[in-house]
PDB file of C-alpha atoms in Angstrom:
ATOM      1  CA  UNK A   1      -6.661  47.051  -4.726  1.00  0.00           C
ATOM      2  CA  UNK A   2      -9.795  47.946  -2.780  1.00  0.00           C
ATOM      3  CA  UNK A   3      -9.748  44.889  -0.502  1.00  0.00           C
ATOM      4  CA  UNK A   4     -12.965  43.385   0.808  1.00  0.00           C
ATOM      5  CA  UNK A   5     -12.071  43.592   4.501  1.00  0.00           C
ATOM      6  CA  UNK A   6      -8.704  45.306   4.414  1.00  0.00           C
ATOM      7  CA  UNK A   7      -7.980  49.029   4.154  1.00  0.00           C
ATOM      8  CA  UNK A   8      -4.196  48.564   4.392  1.00  0.00           C
ATOM      9  CA  UNK A   9      -3.189  47.546   0.878  1.00  0.00           C
ATOM     10  CA  UNK A  10       0.567  47.381   1.507  1.00  0.00           C
ATOM     11  CA  UNK A  11       2.274  44.120   0.544  1.00  0.00           C
ATOM     12  CA  UNK A  12       2.293  41.687   3.463  1.00  0.00           C
ATOM     13  CA  UNK A  13       5.812  40.550   4.410  1.00  0.00           C
ATOM     14  CA  UNK A  14       7.258  38.025   6.837  1.00  0.00           C
ATOM     15  CA  UNK A  15       8.151  40.946   9.117  1.00  0.00           C
ATOM     16  CA  UNK A  16       4.520  42.075   9.134  1.00  0.00           C
ATOM     17  CA  UNK A  17       3.465  38.562  10.189  1.00  0.00           C
ATOM     18  CA  UNK A  18       5.627  38.972  13.289  1.00  0.00           C
ATOM     19  CA  UNK A  19       4.282  42.499  13.878  1.00  0.00           C
ATOM     20  CA  UNK A  20       0.739  41.146  13.747  1.00  0.00           C
ATOM     21  CA  UNK A  21       1.548  38.652  16.502  1.00  0.00           C
ATOM     22  CA  UNK A  22       3.134  41.381  18.591  1.00  0.00           C
ATOM     23  CA  UNK A  23       0.023  43.543  18.465  1.00  0.00           C
ATOM     24  CA  UNK A  24      -2.376  40.624  18.899  1.00  0.00           C
ATOM     25  CA  UNK A  25      -3.890  40.768  15.410  1.00  0.00           C
ATOM     26  CA  UNK A  26      -4.963  37.360  14.110  1.00  0.00           C
ATOM     27  CA  UNK A  27      -3.465  36.204  10.791  1.00  0.00           C
ATOM     28  CA  UNK A  28      -5.727  34.784   8.072  1.00  0.00           C
ATOM     29  CA  UNK A  29      -4.368  32.316   5.509  1.00  0.00           C
ATOM     30  CA  UNK A  30      -5.840  30.160   2.755  1.00  0.00           C
ATOM     31  CA  UNK A  31      -4.379  27.928   0.085  1.00  0.00           C
ATOM     32  CA  UNK A  32      -4.541  28.697  -3.636  1.00  0.00           C
ATOM     33  CA  UNK A  33      -3.225  26.779  -6.621  1.00  0.00           C
ATOM     34  CA  UNK A  34      -4.180  28.891  -9.660  1.00  0.00           C
ATOM     35  CA  UNK A  35      -4.218  32.484 -10.927  1.00  0.00           C
ATOM     36  CA  UNK A  36      -7.975  33.097 -10.843  1.00  0.00           C
ATOM     37  CA  UNK A  37      -8.592  31.730  -7.346  1.00  0.00           C
ATOM     38  CA  UNK A  38      -5.509  33.471  -5.947  1.00  0.00           C
ATOM     39  CA  UNK A  39      -6.728  36.819  -7.252  1.00  0.00           C
ATOM     40  CA  UNK A  40     -10.107  36.362  -5.569  1.00  0.00           C
ATOM     41  CA  UNK A  41      -8.558  35.192  -2.288  1.00  0.00           C
ATOM     42  CA  UNK A  42      -6.091  38.086  -2.298  1.00  0.00           C
ATOM     43  CA  UNK A  43      -8.753  40.644  -3.163  1.00  0.00           C
ATOM     44  CA  UNK A  44     -10.920  39.491  -0.252  1.00  0.00           C
ATOM     45  CA  UNK A  45      -8.177  40.530   2.164  1.00  0.00           C
ATOM     46  CA  UNK A  46      -6.433  37.341   3.280  1.00  0.00           C
ATOM     47  CA  UNK A  47      -3.008  37.952   4.864  1.00  0.00           C
ATOM     48  CA  UNK A  48      -1.183  34.923   3.504  1.00  0.00           C
ATOM     49  CA  UNK A  49      -1.634  32.453   0.667  1.00  0.00           C
ATOM     50  CA  UNK A  50      -0.066  28.999   0.752  1.00  0.00           C
ATOM     51  CA  UNK A  51       0.604  27.057  -2.414  1.00  0.00           C
ATOM     52  CA  UNK A  52       0.200  23.795  -0.556  1.00  0.00           C
ATOM     53  CA  UNK A  53       1.391  20.427  -1.753  1.00  0.00           C
ATOM     54  CA  UNK A  54      -2.259  19.657  -1.018  1.00  0.00           C
ATOM     55  CA  UNK A  55      -2.535  20.503  -4.726  1.00  0.00           C
ATOM     56  CA  UNK A  56      -1.697  16.808  -5.059  1.00  0.00           C
ATOM     57  CA  UNK A  57      -5.076  15.962  -3.535  1.00  0.00           C
ATOM     58  CA  UNK A  58      -7.213  18.913  -4.590  1.00  0.00           C
ATOM     59  CA  UNK A  59      -5.966  19.607  -8.107  1.00  0.00           C
ATOM     60  CA  UNK A  60      -4.632  16.222  -9.228  1.00  0.00           C
ATOM     61  CA  UNK A  61      -6.726  13.686  -7.289  1.00  0.00           C
ATOM     62  CA  UNK A  62      -3.907  11.820  -5.533  1.00  0.00           C
ATOM     63  CA  UNK A  63      -4.607  10.217  -2.158  1.00  0.00           C
ATOM     64  CA  UNK A  64      -1.485  11.752  -0.553  1.00  0.00           C
ATOM     65  CA  UNK A  65       0.782  14.769  -1.048  1.00  0.00           C
ATOM     66  CA  UNK A  66       3.826  12.598  -1.762  1.00  0.00           C
ATOM     67  CA  UNK A  67       3.752  12.551  -5.597  1.00  0.00           C
ATOM     68  CA  UNK A  68       4.203  16.327  -5.998  1.00  0.00           C
ATOM     69  CA  UNK A  69       7.489  17.377  -7.601  1.00  0.00           C
ATOM     70  CA  UNK A  70       9.498  20.578  -7.365  1.00  0.00           C
ATOM     71  CA  UNK A  71       8.567  21.514 -10.941  1.00  0.00           C
ATOM     72  CA  UNK A  72       4.869  20.914 -10.282  1.00  0.00           C
ATOM     73  CA  UNK A  73       4.994  23.156  -7.206  1.00  0.00           C
ATOM     74  CA  UNK A  74       6.736  25.842  -9.253  1.00  0.00           C
ATOM     75  CA  UNK A  75       4.010  25.589 -11.922  1.00  0.00           C
ATOM     76  CA  UNK A  76       1.257  26.236  -9.362  1.00  0.00           C
ATOM     77  CA  UNK A  77       3.281  28.874  -7.502  1.00  0.00           C
ATOM     78  CA  UNK A  78       3.952  30.895 -10.663  1.00  0.00           C
ATOM     79  CA  UNK A  79       0.230  31.014 -11.386  1.00  0.00           C
ATOM     80  CA  UNK A  80      -0.626  32.111  -7.841  1.00  0.00           C
ATOM     81  CA  UNK A  81       2.077  34.790  -7.691  1.00  0.00           C
ATOM     82  CA  UNK A  82       0.716  36.383 -10.878  1.00  0.00           C
ATOM     83  CA  UNK A  83      -2.702  36.729  -9.244  1.00  0.00           C
ATOM     84  CA  UNK A  84      -1.578  38.240  -5.922  1.00  0.00           C
ATOM     85  CA  UNK A  85      -0.922  41.890  -5.091  1.00  0.00           C
ATOM     86  CA  UNK A  86      -1.047  42.037  -1.292  1.00  0.00           C
ATOM     87  CA  UNK A  87      -0.880  38.680   0.512  1.00  0.00           C
ATOM     88  CA  UNK A  88       2.331  36.982   1.588  1.00  0.00           C
ATOM     89  CA  UNK A  89       2.817  34.036  -0.779  1.00  0.00           C
ATOM     90  CA  UNK A  90       4.315  30.870   0.743  1.00  0.00           C
ATOM     91  CA  UNK A  91       5.123  27.728  -1.258  1.00  0.00           C
ATOM     92  CA  UNK A  92       5.439  24.213   0.139  1.00  0.00           C
ATOM     93  CA  UNK A  93       8.649  22.339  -0.544  1.00  0.00           C
ATOM     94  CA  UNK A  94       7.393  18.925  -1.696  1.00  0.00           C
ATOM     95  CA  UNK A  95       8.313  15.531  -0.281  1.00  0.00           C
ATOM     96  CA  UNK A  96      11.837  14.453  -1.205  1.00  0.00           C
ATOM     97  CA  UNK A  97      13.057  17.934  -2.082  1.00  0.00           C
ATOM     98  CA  UNK A  98      14.722  18.683   1.271  1.00  0.00           C
ATOM     99  CA  UNK A  99      14.808  15.473   3.347  1.00  0.00           C
ATOM    100  CA  UNK A 100      17.908  13.965   1.684  1.00  0.00           C
ATOM    101  CA  UNK A 101      20.530  16.457   2.821  1.00  0.00           C
ATOM    102  CA  UNK A 102      21.190  20.150   3.409  1.00  0.00           C
ATOM    103  CA  UNK A 103      22.874  20.776   0.069  1.00  0.00           C
ATOM    104  CA  UNK A 104      20.018  19.367  -1.999  1.00  0.00           C
ATOM    105  CA  UNK A 105      17.437  21.124   0.171  1.00  0.00           C
ATOM    106  CA  UNK A 106      19.097  24.512  -0.313  1.00  0.00           C
ATOM    107  CA  UNK A 107      19.476  23.887  -4.052  1.00  0.00           C
ATOM    108  CA  UNK A 108      15.770  23.066  -4.437  1.00  0.00           C
ATOM    109  CA  UNK A 109      14.747  25.991  -2.237  1.00  0.00           C
ATOM    110  CA  UNK A 110      16.719  28.410  -4.397  1.00  0.00           C
ATOM    111  CA  UNK A 111      15.191  26.906  -7.548  1.00  0.00           C
ATOM    112  CA  UNK A 112      11.632  27.318  -6.246  1.00  0.00           C
ATOM    113  CA  UNK A 113      12.238  30.920  -5.156  1.00  0.00           C
ATOM    114  CA  UNK A 114      13.970  31.908  -8.404  1.00  0.00           C
ATOM    115  CA  UNK A 115      11.450  30.326 -10.747  1.00  0.00           C
ATOM    116  CA  UNK A 116       8.185  30.961  -8.887  1.00  0.00           C
ATOM    117  CA  UNK A 117       8.646  34.454  -7.453  1.00  0.00           C
ATOM    118  CA  UNK A 118       7.014  33.484  -4.150  1.00  0.00           C
ATOM    119  CA  UNK A 119       7.882  35.204  -0.856  1.00  0.00           C
ATOM    120  CA  UNK A 120       8.758  32.246   1.406  1.00  0.00           C
ATOM    121  CA  UNK A 121       8.857  28.454   1.664  1.00  0.00           C
ATOM    122  CA  UNK A 122       7.277  25.961   4.076  1.00  0.00           C
ATOM    123  CA  UNK A 123       8.956  22.767   5.285  1.00  0.00           C
ATOM    124  CA  UNK A 124       7.562  19.955   7.433  1.00  0.00           C
ATOM    125  CA  UNK A 125       9.504  18.714  10.445  1.00  0.00           C
ATOM    126  CA  UNK A 126      11.657  19.764  13.374  1.00  0.00           C
ATOM    127  CA  UNK A 127      14.996  18.496  14.670  1.00  0.00           C
ATOM    128  CA  UNK A 128      15.291  16.012  11.777  1.00  0.00           C
ATOM    129  CA  UNK A 129      15.529  18.800   9.185  1.00  0.00           C
ATOM    130  CA  UNK A 130      16.849  21.717  11.256  1.00  0.00           C
ATOM    131  CA  UNK A 131      20.246  21.717   9.540  1.00  0.00           C
ATOM    132  CA  UNK A 132      18.553  22.087   6.151  1.00  0.00           C
ATOM    133  CA  UNK A 133      16.252  24.802   7.518  1.00  0.00           C
ATOM    134  CA  UNK A 134      19.316  26.739   8.691  1.00  0.00           C
ATOM    135  CA  UNK A 135      20.938  26.311   5.282  1.00  0.00           C
ATOM    136  CA  UNK A 136      17.885  27.683   3.499  1.00  0.00           C
ATOM    137  CA  UNK A 137      17.679  30.585   5.928  1.00  0.00           C
ATOM    138  CA  UNK A 138      21.402  31.252   5.417  1.00  0.00           C
ATOM    139  CA  UNK A 139      20.655  31.513   1.693  1.00  0.00           C
ATOM    140  CA  UNK A 140      18.333  34.426   2.479  1.00  0.00           C
ATOM    141  CA  UNK A 141      15.083  32.520   2.016  1.00  0.00           C
ATOM    142  CA  UNK A 142      12.324  32.964   4.636  1.00  0.00           C
ATOM    143  CA  UNK A 143      11.059  29.672   6.089  1.00  0.00           C
ATOM    144  CA  UNK A 144       7.714  28.756   7.637  1.00  0.00           C
ATOM    145  CA  UNK A 145       7.884  25.616   9.785  1.00  0.00           C
ATOM    146  CA  UNK A 146       5.189  22.928  10.013  1.00  0.00           C
ATOM    147  CA  UNK A 147       4.677  20.628  13.016  1.00  0.00           C
ATOM    148  CA  UNK A 148       2.035  18.246  14.331  1.00  0.00           C
ATOM    149  CA  UNK A 149       0.339  16.284  11.575  1.00  0.00           C
ATOM    150  CA  UNK A 150       2.852  16.458   8.740  1.00  0.00           C
ATOM    151  CA  UNK A 151       1.142  14.897   5.685  1.00  0.00           C
ATOM    152  CA  UNK A 152       4.438  14.151   3.928  1.00  0.00           C
ATOM    153  CA  UNK A 153       5.123  11.653   6.741  1.00  0.00           C
ATOM    154  CA  UNK A 154       1.780   9.869   6.364  1.00  0.00           C
ATOM    155  CA  UNK A 155       3.457   6.524   5.685  1.00  0.00           C
ATOM    156  CA  UNK A 156       5.354   6.807   8.958  1.00  0.00           C
ATOM    157  CA  UNK A 157       2.295   7.833  10.982  1.00  0.00           C
ATOM    158  CA  UNK A 158      -0.124   5.567   9.131  1.00  0.00           C
ATOM    159  CA  UNK A 159      -3.034   7.866  10.005  1.00  0.00           C
ATOM    160  CA  UNK A 160      -4.243  11.454   9.697  1.00  0.00           C
ATOM    161  CA  UNK A 161      -5.364  11.450  13.344  1.00  0.00           C
ATOM    162  CA  UNK A 162      -4.566  14.209  15.842  1.00  0.00           C
ATOM    163  CA  UNK A 163      -0.890  14.312  16.794  1.00  0.00           C
ATOM    164  CA  UNK A 164       0.925  15.016  20.098  1.00  0.00           C
ATOM    165  CA  UNK A 165      -1.801  13.784  22.442  1.00  0.00           C
ATOM    166  CA  UNK A 166       0.775  11.802  24.433  1.00  0.00           C
ATOM    167  CA  UNK A 167       3.303  13.581  26.650  1.00  0.00           C
ATOM    168  CA  UNK A 168       6.422  12.419  24.816  1.00  0.00           C
ATOM    169  CA  UNK A 169       5.217  13.606  21.415  1.00  0.00           C
ATOM    170  CA  UNK A 170       3.913  16.854  22.913  1.00  0.00           C
ATOM    171  CA  UNK A 171       7.316  17.528  24.483  1.00  0.00           C
ATOM    172  CA  UNK A 172       9.049  16.836  21.169  1.00  0.00           C
ATOM    173  CA  UNK A 173       6.675  19.173  19.356  1.00  0.00           C
ATOM    174  CA  UNK A 174       7.412  21.958  21.838  1.00  0.00           C
ATOM    175  CA  UNK A 175      11.159  21.341  21.515  1.00  0.00           C
ATOM    176  CA  UNK A 176      10.908  21.316  17.708  1.00  0.00           C
ATOM    177  CA  UNK A 177       8.925  24.570  17.754  1.00  0.00           C
ATOM    178  CA  UNK A 178      11.632  26.202  19.862  1.00  0.00           C
ATOM    179  CA  UNK A 179      14.301  24.929  17.465  1.00  0.00           C
ATOM    180  CA  UNK A 180      12.489  26.359  14.437  1.00  0.00           C
ATOM    181  CA  UNK A 181      11.936  29.686  16.168  1.00  0.00           C
ATOM    182  CA  UNK A 182      15.538  29.946  17.334  1.00  0.00           C
ATOM    183  CA  UNK A 183      16.819  29.016  13.867  1.00  0.00           C
ATOM    184  CA  UNK A 184      14.991  32.007  12.400  1.00  0.00           C
ATOM    185  CA  UNK A 185      11.720  30.670  10.951  1.00  0.00           C
ATOM    186  CA  UNK A 186       9.238  33.564  10.680  1.00  0.00           C
ATOM    187  CA  UNK A 187       6.212  31.388  11.483  1.00  0.00           C
ATOM    188  CA  UNK A 188       5.203  27.820  12.350  1.00  0.00           C
ATOM    189  CA  UNK A 189       2.106  25.921  11.189  1.00  0.00           C
ATOM    190  CA  UNK A 190       0.548  23.632  13.823  1.00  0.00           C
ATOM    191  CA  UNK A 191      -1.694  20.993  12.242  1.00  0.00           C
ATOM    192  CA  UNK A 192      -4.160  18.772  14.119  1.00  0.00           C
ATOM    193  CA  UNK A 193      -2.714  19.074  17.601  1.00  0.00           C
ATOM    194  CA  UNK A 194      -4.610  19.557  20.893  1.00  0.00           C
ATOM    195  CA  UNK A 195      -5.738  23.166  21.368  1.00  0.00           C
ATOM    196  CA  UNK A 196      -4.107  23.403  24.797  1.00  0.00           C
ATOM    197  CA  UNK A 197      -0.713  22.373  23.417  1.00  0.00           C
ATOM    198  CA  UNK A 198      -1.025  24.740  20.437  1.00  0.00           C
ATOM    199  CA  UNK A 199      -1.783  27.615  22.805  1.00  0.00           C
ATOM    200  CA  UNK A 200       1.278  26.734  24.918  1.00  0.00           C
ATOM    201  CA  UNK A 201       3.507  26.691  21.837  1.00  0.00           C
ATOM    202  CA  UNK A 202       2.033  30.020  20.733  1.00  0.00           C
ATOM    203  CA  UNK A 203       2.849  31.615  24.087  1.00  0.00           C
ATOM    204  CA  UNK A 204       6.369  30.159  23.994  1.00  0.00           C
ATOM    205  CA  UNK A 205       7.334  31.396  20.523  1.00  0.00           C
ATOM    206  CA  UNK A 206       8.115  34.980  19.562  1.00  0.00           C
ATOM    207  CA  UNK A 207       7.073  34.213  15.977  1.00  0.00           C
ATOM    208  CA  UNK A 208       3.447  33.555  14.969  1.00  0.00           C
ATOM    209  CA  UNK A 209       1.796  30.154  14.898  1.00  0.00           C
ATOM    210  CA  UNK A 210      -0.743  29.329  12.199  1.00  0.00           C
ATOM    211  CA  UNK A 211      -3.254  26.663  13.165  1.00  0.00           C
ATOM    212  CA  UNK A 212      -5.263  24.131  11.205  1.00  0.00           C
ATOM    213  CA  UNK A 213      -7.209  21.934  13.556  1.00  0.00           C
ATOM    214  CA  UNK A 214      -5.255  23.397  16.465  1.00  0.00           C
ATOM    215  CA  UNK A 215      -7.891  25.480  18.250  1.00  0.00           C
ATOM    216  CA  UNK A 216      -8.280  29.225  18.612  1.00  0.00           C
ATOM    217  CA  UNK A 217      -5.187  29.887  20.684  1.00  0.00           C
ATOM    218  CA  UNK A 218      -2.823  30.148  17.718  1.00  0.00           C
ATOM    219  CA  UNK A 219      -1.856  33.472  16.148  1.00  0.00           C
ATOM    220  CA  UNK A 220      -3.628  32.667  12.892  1.00  0.00           C
ATOM    221  CA  UNK A 221      -5.606  30.102  10.941  1.00  0.00           C
ATOM    222  CA  UNK A 222      -5.319  28.378   7.565  1.00  0.00           C
ATOM    223  CA  UNK A 223      -7.747  26.231   5.576  1.00  0.00           C
ATOM    224  CA  UNK A 224      -7.690  24.652   2.125  1.00  0.00           C
ATOM    225  CA  UNK A 225      -9.693  27.056  -0.035  1.00  0.00           C
ATOM    226  CA  UNK A 226     -11.557  24.321  -1.929  1.00  0.00           C
ATOM    227  CA  UNK A 227     -12.699  22.827   1.384  1.00  0.00           C
ATOM    228  CA  UNK A 228     -13.882  26.064   3.019  1.00  0.00           C
ATOM    229  CA  UNK A 229     -15.750  27.072  -0.154  1.00  0.00           C
ATOM    230  CA  UNK A 230     -17.550  23.721  -0.223  1.00  0.00           C
ATOM    231  CA  UNK A 231     -16.197  22.606  -3.585  1.00  0.00           C
ATOM    232  CA  UNK A 232     -15.032  19.293  -2.146  1.00  0.00           C
ATOM    233  CA  UNK A 233     -17.371  16.632  -0.784  1.00  0.00           C
ATOM    234  CA  UNK A 234     -16.721  13.635   1.424  1.00  0.00           C
ATOM    235  CA  UNK A 235     -14.036  15.440   3.470  1.00  0.00           C
ATOM    236  CA  UNK A 236     -15.438  16.786   6.723  1.00  0.00           C
ATOM    237  CA  UNK A 237     -12.818  16.934   9.476  1.00  0.00           C
ATOM    238  CA  UNK A 238     -13.865  18.473  12.754  1.00  0.00           C
ATOM    239  CA  UNK A 239     -11.782  21.611  12.158  1.00  0.00           C
ATOM    240  CA  UNK A 240     -13.340  22.485   8.786  1.00  0.00           C
ATOM    241  CA  UNK A 241     -15.942  25.241   8.578  1.00  0.00           C
ATOM    242  CA  UNK A 242     -17.603  25.579   5.170  1.00  0.00           C
ATOM    243  CA  UNK A 243     -18.390  29.178   4.227  1.00  0.00           C
ATOM    244  CA  UNK A 244     -20.179  28.316   0.977  1.00  0.00           C
ATOM    245  CA  UNK A 245     -21.582  25.377  -0.965  1.00  0.00           C
ATOM    246  CA  UNK A 246     -19.921  25.934  -4.331  1.00  0.00           C
ATOM    247  CA  UNK A 247     -20.294  22.274  -5.250  1.00  0.00           C
ATOM    248  CA  UNK A 248     -24.071  22.718  -5.400  1.00  0.00           C
ATOM    249  CA  UNK A 249     -23.851  26.177  -7.010  1.00  0.00           C
ATOM    250  CA  UNK A 250     -21.505  24.943  -9.742  1.00  0.00           C
ATOM    251  CA  UNK A 251     -23.415  21.731 -10.384  1.00  0.00           C
ATOM    252  CA  UNK A 252     -26.670  23.668 -10.759  1.00  0.00           C
ATOM    253  CA  UNK A 253     -25.108  26.243 -13.108  1.00  0.00           C
ATOM    254  CA  UNK A 254     -23.479  23.601 -15.302  1.00  0.00           C
ATOM    255  CA  UNK A 255     -26.703  21.584 -15.373  1.00  0.00           C
ATOM    256  CA  UNK A 256     -28.646  24.631 -16.581  1.00  0.00           C
ATOM    257  CA  UNK A 257     -26.000  25.295 -19.247  1.00  0.00           C
ATOM    258  CA  UNK A 258     -26.272  21.703 -20.494  1.00  0.00           C
ATOM    259  CA  UNK A 259     -30.077  22.004 -20.635  1.00  0.00           C
ATOM    260  CA  UNK A 260     -29.875  25.303 -22.563  1.00  0.00           C
ATOM    261  CA  UNK A 261     -27.508  23.784 -25.112  1.00  0.00           C
ATOM    262  CA  UNK A 262     -29.703  20.717 -25.517  1.00  0.00           C
ATOM    263  CA  UNK A 263     -32.911  22.709 -26.131  1.00  0.00           C
ATOM    264  CA  UNK A 264     -31.108  25.219 -28.348  1.00  0.00           C
ATOM    265  CA  UNK A 265     -31.865  28.229 -26.110  1.00  0.00           C
ATOM    266  CA  UNK A 266     -28.146  28.969 -25.838  1.00  0.00           C
ATOM    267  CA  UNK A 267     -26.847  30.927 -27.616  1.00  0.00           C
ATOM    268  CA  UNK A 268     -29.695  33.332 -28.394  1.00  0.00           C
ATOM    269  CA  UNK A 269     -29.644  36.186 -30.928  1.00  0.00           C
ATOM    270  CA  UNK A 270     -28.009  38.617 -28.484  1.00  0.00           C
ATOM    271  CA  UNK A 271     -25.226  36.105 -27.846  1.00  0.00           C
ATOM    272  CA  UNK A 272     -24.503  35.621 -31.535  1.00  0.00           C
ATOM    273  CA  UNK A 273     -22.560  37.743 -34.074  1.00  0.00           C
TER     274      UNK A 273
END
């Protein structure tokens, strides 16, 4: 692999994530949900790829992440893994697959790892799920934590607004981050929390933090690939930077194709057998 921005083509591991934090190198992550996109994202030099349960919104059109099942996550993860050579591949454990109890959480974690071939799993929550996190880690499966705005808990929060602005919630987030780090998580995602708090958590933890809407003080950043490429419209949170306008590019290309078919200019002689 030639890599667009990366000369080091070695496979990225959870250990290398920690090494990157130690030497002050920022970690880049994006989501992917299919083989073709994952191959492009990986080839461009991203460090980590998340098969997010955001596939529920982006790929399926649901309003929340809650409907995703273990088998659906495995389907997307298998496709992504086949397209990736270098990046660390992390798969979300979907809602309901680990919240019931430790035994069921470990069972589902093993199933996802065995059937998808991904490198690690991501779970939302802190003290409430720490026993399950420890069980999954004890099974030899690397875990990425996720604190702040946890979309699987949307019905509890009732809003996608910034989390941990009040002292009590900020203190709980810090305590949860410590718990996840001490348990052995190799990284923690911080979503939509004040930048100052995210920076404090980052300084406190020996493992890297990955931010989304958490300012520049985290050890890395993650965005949903469809959002940063401008494929989606009508979703413009403050933290999102669009690096392309693929919605317009694709609409224009498809429109020209339709016109060519209608006026019989496609296919031409060179495109026929």
